[in-house]
Tab-separated table of N, CA and C in Angstrom:
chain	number	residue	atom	x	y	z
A	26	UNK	N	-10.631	14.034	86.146
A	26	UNK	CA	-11.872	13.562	86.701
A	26	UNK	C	-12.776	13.116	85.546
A	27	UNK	N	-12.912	11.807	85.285
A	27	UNK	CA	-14.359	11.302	84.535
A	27	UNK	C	-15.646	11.473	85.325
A	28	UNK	N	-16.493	11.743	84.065
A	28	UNK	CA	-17.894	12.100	83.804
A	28	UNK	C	-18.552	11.125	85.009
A	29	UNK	N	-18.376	10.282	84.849
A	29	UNK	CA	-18.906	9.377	86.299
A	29	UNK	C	-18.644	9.467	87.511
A	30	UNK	N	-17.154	10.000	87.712
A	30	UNK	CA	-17.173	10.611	88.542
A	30	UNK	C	-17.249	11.937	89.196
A	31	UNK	N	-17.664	12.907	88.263
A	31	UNK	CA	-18.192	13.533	88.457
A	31	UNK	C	-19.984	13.603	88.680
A	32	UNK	N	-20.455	12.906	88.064
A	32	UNK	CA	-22.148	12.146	88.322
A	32	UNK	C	-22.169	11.589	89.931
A	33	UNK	N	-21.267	10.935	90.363
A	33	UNK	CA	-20.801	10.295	91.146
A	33	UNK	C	-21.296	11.492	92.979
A	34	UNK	N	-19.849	12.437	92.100
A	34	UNK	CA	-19.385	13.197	93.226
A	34	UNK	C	-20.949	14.070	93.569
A	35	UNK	N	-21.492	14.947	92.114
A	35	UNK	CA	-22.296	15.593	92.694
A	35	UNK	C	-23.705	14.984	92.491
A	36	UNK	N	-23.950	13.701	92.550
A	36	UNK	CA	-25.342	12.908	93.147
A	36	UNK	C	-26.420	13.498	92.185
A	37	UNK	N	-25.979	13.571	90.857
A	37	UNK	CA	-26.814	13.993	89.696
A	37	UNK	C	-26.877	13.075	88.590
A	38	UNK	N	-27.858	11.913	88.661
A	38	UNK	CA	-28.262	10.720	88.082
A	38	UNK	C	-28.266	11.469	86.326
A	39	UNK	N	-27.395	10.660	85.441
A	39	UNK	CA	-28.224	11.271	83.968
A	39	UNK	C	-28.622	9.957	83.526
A	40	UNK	N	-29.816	10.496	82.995
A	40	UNK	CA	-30.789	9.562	82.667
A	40	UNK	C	-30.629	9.670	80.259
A	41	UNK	N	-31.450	8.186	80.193
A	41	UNK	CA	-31.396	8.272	78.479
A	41	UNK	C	-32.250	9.172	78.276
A	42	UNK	N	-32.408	10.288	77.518
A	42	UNK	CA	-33.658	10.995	76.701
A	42	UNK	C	-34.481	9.926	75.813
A	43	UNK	N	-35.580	9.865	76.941
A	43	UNK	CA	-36.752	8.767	75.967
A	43	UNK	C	-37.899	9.787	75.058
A	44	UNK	N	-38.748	9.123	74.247
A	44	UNK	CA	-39.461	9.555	73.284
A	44	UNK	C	-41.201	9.170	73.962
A	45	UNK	N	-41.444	9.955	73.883
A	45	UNK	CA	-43.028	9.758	74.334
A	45	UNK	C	-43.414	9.599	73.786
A	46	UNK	N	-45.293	8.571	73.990
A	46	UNK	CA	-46.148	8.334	72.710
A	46	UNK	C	-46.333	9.443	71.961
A	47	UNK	N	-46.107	10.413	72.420
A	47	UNK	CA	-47.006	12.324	71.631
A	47	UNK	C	-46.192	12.011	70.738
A	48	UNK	N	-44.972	11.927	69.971
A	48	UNK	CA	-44.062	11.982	69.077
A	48	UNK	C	-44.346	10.847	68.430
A	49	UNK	N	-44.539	9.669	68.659
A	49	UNK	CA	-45.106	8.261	67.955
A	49	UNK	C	-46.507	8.760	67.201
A	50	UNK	N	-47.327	9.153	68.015
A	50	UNK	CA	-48.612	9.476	67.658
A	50	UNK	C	-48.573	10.577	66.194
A	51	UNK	N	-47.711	11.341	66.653
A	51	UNK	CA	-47.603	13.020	65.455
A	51	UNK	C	-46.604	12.449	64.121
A	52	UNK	N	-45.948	11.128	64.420
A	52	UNK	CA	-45.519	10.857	62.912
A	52	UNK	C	-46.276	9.738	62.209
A	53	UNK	N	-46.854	8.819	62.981
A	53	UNK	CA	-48.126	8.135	62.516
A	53	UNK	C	-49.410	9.221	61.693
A	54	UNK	N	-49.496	10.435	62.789
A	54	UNK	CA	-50.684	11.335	61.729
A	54	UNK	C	-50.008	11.729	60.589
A	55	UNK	N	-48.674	11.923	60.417
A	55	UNK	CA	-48.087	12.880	59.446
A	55	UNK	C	-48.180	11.806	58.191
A	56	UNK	N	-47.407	10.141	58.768
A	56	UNK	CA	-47.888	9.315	57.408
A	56	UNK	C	-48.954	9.085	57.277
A	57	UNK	N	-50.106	9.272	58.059
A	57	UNK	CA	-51.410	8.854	57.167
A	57	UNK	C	-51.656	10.474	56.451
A	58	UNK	N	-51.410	11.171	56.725
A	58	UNK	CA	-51.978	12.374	56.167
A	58	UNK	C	-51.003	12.277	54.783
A	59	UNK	N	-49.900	11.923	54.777
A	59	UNK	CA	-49.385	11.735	53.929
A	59	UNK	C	-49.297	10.725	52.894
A	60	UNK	N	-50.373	9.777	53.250
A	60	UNK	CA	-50.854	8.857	52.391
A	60	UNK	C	-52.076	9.439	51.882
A	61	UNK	N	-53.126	10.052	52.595
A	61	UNK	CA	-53.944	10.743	52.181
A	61	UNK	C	-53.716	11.174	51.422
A	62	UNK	N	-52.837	12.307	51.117
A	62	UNK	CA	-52.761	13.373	50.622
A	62	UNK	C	-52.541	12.876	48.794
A	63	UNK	N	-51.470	11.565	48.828
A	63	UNK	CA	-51.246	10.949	47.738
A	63	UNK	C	-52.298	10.389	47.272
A	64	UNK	N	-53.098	9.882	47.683
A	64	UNK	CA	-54.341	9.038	47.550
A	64	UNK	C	-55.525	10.257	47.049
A	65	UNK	N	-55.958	11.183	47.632
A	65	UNK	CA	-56.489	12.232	47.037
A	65	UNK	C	-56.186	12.744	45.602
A	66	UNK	N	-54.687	12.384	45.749
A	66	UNK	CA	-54.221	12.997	43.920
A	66	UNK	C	-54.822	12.029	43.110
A	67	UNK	N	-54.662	10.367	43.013
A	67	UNK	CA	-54.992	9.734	42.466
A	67	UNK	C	-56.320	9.623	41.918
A	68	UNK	N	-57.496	10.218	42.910
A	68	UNK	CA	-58.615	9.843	42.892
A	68	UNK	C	-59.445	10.411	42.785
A	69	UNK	N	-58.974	12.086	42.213
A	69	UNK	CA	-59.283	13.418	41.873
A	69	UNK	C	-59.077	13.216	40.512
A	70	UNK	N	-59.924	12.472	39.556
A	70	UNK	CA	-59.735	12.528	38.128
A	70	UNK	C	-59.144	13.966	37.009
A	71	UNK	N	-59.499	14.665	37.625
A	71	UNK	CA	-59.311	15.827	36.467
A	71	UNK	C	-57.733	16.352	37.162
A	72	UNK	N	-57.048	15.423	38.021
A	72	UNK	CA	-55.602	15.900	37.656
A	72	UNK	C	-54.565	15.756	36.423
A	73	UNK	N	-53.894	16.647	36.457
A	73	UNK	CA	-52.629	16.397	35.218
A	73	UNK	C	-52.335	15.115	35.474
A	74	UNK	N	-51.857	14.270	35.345
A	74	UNK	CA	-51.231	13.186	34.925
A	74	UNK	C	-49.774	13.498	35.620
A	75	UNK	N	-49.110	14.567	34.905
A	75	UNK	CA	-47.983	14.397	35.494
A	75	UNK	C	-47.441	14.905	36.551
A	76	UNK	N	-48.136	15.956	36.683
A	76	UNK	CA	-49.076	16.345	38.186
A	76	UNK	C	-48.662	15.286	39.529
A	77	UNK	N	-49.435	14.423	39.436
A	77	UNK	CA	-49.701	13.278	39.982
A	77	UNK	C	-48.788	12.468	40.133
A	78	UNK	N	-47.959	12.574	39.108
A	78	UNK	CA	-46.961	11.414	39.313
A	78	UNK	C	-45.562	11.879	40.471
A	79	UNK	N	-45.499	13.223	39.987
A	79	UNK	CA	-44.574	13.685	40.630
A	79	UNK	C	-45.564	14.020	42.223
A	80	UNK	N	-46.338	14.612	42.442
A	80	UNK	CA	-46.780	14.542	43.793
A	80	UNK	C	-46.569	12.924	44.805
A	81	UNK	N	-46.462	11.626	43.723
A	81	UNK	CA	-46.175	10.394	44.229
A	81	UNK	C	-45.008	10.278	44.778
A	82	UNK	N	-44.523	11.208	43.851
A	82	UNK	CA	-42.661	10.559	44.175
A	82	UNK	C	-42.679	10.929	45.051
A	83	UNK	N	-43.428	12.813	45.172
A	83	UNK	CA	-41.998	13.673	46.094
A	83	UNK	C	-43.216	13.116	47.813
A	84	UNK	N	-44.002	12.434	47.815
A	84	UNK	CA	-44.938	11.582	49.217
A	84	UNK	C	-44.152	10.986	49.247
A	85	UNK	N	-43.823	9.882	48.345
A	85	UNK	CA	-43.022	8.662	48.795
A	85	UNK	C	-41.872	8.503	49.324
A	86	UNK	N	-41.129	9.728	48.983
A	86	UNK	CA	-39.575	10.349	49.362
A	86	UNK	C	-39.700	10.845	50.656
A	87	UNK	N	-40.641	11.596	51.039
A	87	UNK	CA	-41.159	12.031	52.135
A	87	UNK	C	-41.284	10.945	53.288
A	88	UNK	N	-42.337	10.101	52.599
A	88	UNK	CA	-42.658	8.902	53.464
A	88	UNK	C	-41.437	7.780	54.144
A	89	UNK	N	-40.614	8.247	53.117
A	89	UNK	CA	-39.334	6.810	53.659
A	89	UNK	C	-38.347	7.605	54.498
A	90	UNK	N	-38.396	9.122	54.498
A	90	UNK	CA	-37.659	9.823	55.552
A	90	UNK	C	-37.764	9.632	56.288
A	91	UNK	N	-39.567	9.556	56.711
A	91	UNK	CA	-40.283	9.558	58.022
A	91	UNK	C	-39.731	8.021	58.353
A	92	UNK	N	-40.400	7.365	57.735
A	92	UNK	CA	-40.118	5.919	58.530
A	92	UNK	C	-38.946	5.596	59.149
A	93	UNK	N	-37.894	6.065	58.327
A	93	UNK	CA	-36.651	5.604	58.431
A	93	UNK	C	-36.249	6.789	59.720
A	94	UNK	N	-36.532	7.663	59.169
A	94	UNK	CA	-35.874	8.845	60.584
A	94	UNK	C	-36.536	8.226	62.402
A	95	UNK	N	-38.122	7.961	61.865
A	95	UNK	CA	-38.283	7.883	63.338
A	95	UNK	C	-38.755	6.567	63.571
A	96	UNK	N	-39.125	5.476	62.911
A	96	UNK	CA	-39.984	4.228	62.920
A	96	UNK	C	-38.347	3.787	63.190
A	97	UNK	N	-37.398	3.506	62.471
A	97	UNK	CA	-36.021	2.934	62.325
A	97	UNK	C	-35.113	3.344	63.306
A	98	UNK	N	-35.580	4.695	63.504
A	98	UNK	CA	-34.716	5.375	65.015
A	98	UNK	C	-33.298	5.946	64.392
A	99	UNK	N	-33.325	6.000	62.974
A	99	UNK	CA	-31.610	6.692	62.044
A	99	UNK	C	-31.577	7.909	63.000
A	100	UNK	N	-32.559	8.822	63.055
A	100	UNK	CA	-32.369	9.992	63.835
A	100	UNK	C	-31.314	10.235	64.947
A	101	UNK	N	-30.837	8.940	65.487
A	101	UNK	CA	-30.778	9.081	66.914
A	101	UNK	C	-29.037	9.252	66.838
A	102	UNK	N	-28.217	9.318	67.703
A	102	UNK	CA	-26.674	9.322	68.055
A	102	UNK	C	-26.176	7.287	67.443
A	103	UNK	N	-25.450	7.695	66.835
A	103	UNK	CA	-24.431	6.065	66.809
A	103	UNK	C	-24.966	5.471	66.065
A	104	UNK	N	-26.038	5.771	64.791
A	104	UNK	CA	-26.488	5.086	63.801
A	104	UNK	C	-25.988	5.424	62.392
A	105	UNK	N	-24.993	5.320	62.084
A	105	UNK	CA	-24.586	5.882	60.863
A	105	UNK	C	-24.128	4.215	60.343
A	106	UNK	N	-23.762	3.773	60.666
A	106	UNK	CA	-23.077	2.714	59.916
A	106	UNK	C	-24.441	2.251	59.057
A	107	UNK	N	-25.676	2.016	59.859
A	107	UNK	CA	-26.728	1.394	58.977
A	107	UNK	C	-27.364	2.328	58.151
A	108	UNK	N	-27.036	3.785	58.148
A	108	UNK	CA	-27.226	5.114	57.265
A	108	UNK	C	-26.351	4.662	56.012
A	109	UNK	N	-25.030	4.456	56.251
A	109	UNK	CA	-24.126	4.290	55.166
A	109	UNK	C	-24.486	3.090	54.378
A	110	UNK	N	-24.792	1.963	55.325
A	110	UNK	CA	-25.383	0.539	54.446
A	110	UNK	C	-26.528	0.731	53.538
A	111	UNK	N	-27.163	1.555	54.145
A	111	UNK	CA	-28.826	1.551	53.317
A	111	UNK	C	-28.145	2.650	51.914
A	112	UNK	N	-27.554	4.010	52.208
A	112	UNK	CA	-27.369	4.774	51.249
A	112	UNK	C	-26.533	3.707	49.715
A	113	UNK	N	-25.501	3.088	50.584
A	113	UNK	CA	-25.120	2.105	49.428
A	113	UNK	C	-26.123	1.083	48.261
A	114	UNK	N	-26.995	0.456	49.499
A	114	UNK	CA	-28.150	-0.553	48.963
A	114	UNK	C	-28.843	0.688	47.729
A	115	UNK	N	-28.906	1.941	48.415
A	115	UNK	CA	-29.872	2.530	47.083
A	115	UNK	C	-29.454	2.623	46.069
A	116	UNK	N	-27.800	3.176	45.933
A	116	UNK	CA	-26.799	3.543	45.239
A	116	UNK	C	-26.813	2.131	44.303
A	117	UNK	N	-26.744	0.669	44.671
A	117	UNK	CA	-26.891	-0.014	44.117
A	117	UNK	C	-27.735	-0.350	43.298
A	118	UNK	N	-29.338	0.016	44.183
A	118	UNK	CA	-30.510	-0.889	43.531
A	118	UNK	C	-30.706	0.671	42.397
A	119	UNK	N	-30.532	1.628	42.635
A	119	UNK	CA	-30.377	2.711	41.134
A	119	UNK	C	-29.454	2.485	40.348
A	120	UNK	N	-28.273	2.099	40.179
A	120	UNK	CA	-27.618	1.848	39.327
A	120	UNK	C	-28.113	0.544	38.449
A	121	UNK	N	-28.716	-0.264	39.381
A	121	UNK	CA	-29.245	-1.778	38.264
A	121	UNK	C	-30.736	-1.127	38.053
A	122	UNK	N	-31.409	-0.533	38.546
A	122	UNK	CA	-32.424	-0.185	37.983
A	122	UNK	C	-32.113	0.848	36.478
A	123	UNK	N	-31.090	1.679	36.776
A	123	UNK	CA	-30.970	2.591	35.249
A	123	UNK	C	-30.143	1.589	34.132
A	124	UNK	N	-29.451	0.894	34.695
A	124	UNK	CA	-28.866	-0.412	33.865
A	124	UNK	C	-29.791	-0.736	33.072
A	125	UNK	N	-30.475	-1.336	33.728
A	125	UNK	CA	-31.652	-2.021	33.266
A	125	UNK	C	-32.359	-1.233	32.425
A	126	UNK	N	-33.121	-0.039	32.635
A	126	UNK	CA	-33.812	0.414	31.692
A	126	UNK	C	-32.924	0.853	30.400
A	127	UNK	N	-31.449	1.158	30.581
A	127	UNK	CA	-30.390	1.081	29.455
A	127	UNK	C	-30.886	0.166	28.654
A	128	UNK	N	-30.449	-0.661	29.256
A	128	UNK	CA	-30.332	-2.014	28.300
A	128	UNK	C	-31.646	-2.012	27.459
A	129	UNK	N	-33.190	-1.990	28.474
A	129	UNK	CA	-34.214	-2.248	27.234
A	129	UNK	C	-34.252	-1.514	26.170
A	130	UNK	N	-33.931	-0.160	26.750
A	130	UNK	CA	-34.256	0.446	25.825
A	130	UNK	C	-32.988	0.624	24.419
A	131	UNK	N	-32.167	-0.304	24.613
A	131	UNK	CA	-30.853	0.073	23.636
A	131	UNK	C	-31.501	-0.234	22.127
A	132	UNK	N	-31.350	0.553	20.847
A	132	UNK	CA	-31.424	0.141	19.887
A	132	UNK	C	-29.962	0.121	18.891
């Protein structure tokens, strides 16, 4: 017996699990708070320096989770292939980015 027909037999509709605005709304606050939060470091003069820099990264790392997990929809069932494409693209654009700083800096 398939799943449909079993849906079928006992007159129990399954429906897609949709996402409500409440969940749109709570990762929109989380990136602005999370832009905030980076933006506060910057503009708080008497921080460390390096302080700061690393509070950038580890927002920005943060920030592209978010987007990508829920703005992009990766989160969801059957999205891996464009998980694997993007992980490559990074894998790439870091390898020519450390290339690169190789190279300038070669003496």
């Amino acid at each position: 017996m398939t799943a449909e027909q079993q849906t079928r037999d006992s007159g129990v509709k399954r429906r897609h699990r949709q996402e409500g605005p409440q969940k749109h709304v709570m990762i929109f606050v989380l990136s602005a708070v999370l832009t905030l939060i980076a933006f506060a470091a910057v503009a708080a003069g008497d921080v460390n320096p390096v302080f700061a820099v690393i509070l950038l990264l580890v927002m920005a790392v943060m920030q592209v989770f978010v987007q990508m997990g829920y703005w992009m929809h990766l989160k969801d069932k059957g999205h891996m292939m464009p998980i694997i494409f993007m992980l490559g693209g990074f894998l790439i654009a870091g390898t020519c980015i450390i290339m690169a700083l190789y190279w300038v800096w070669w003496d």
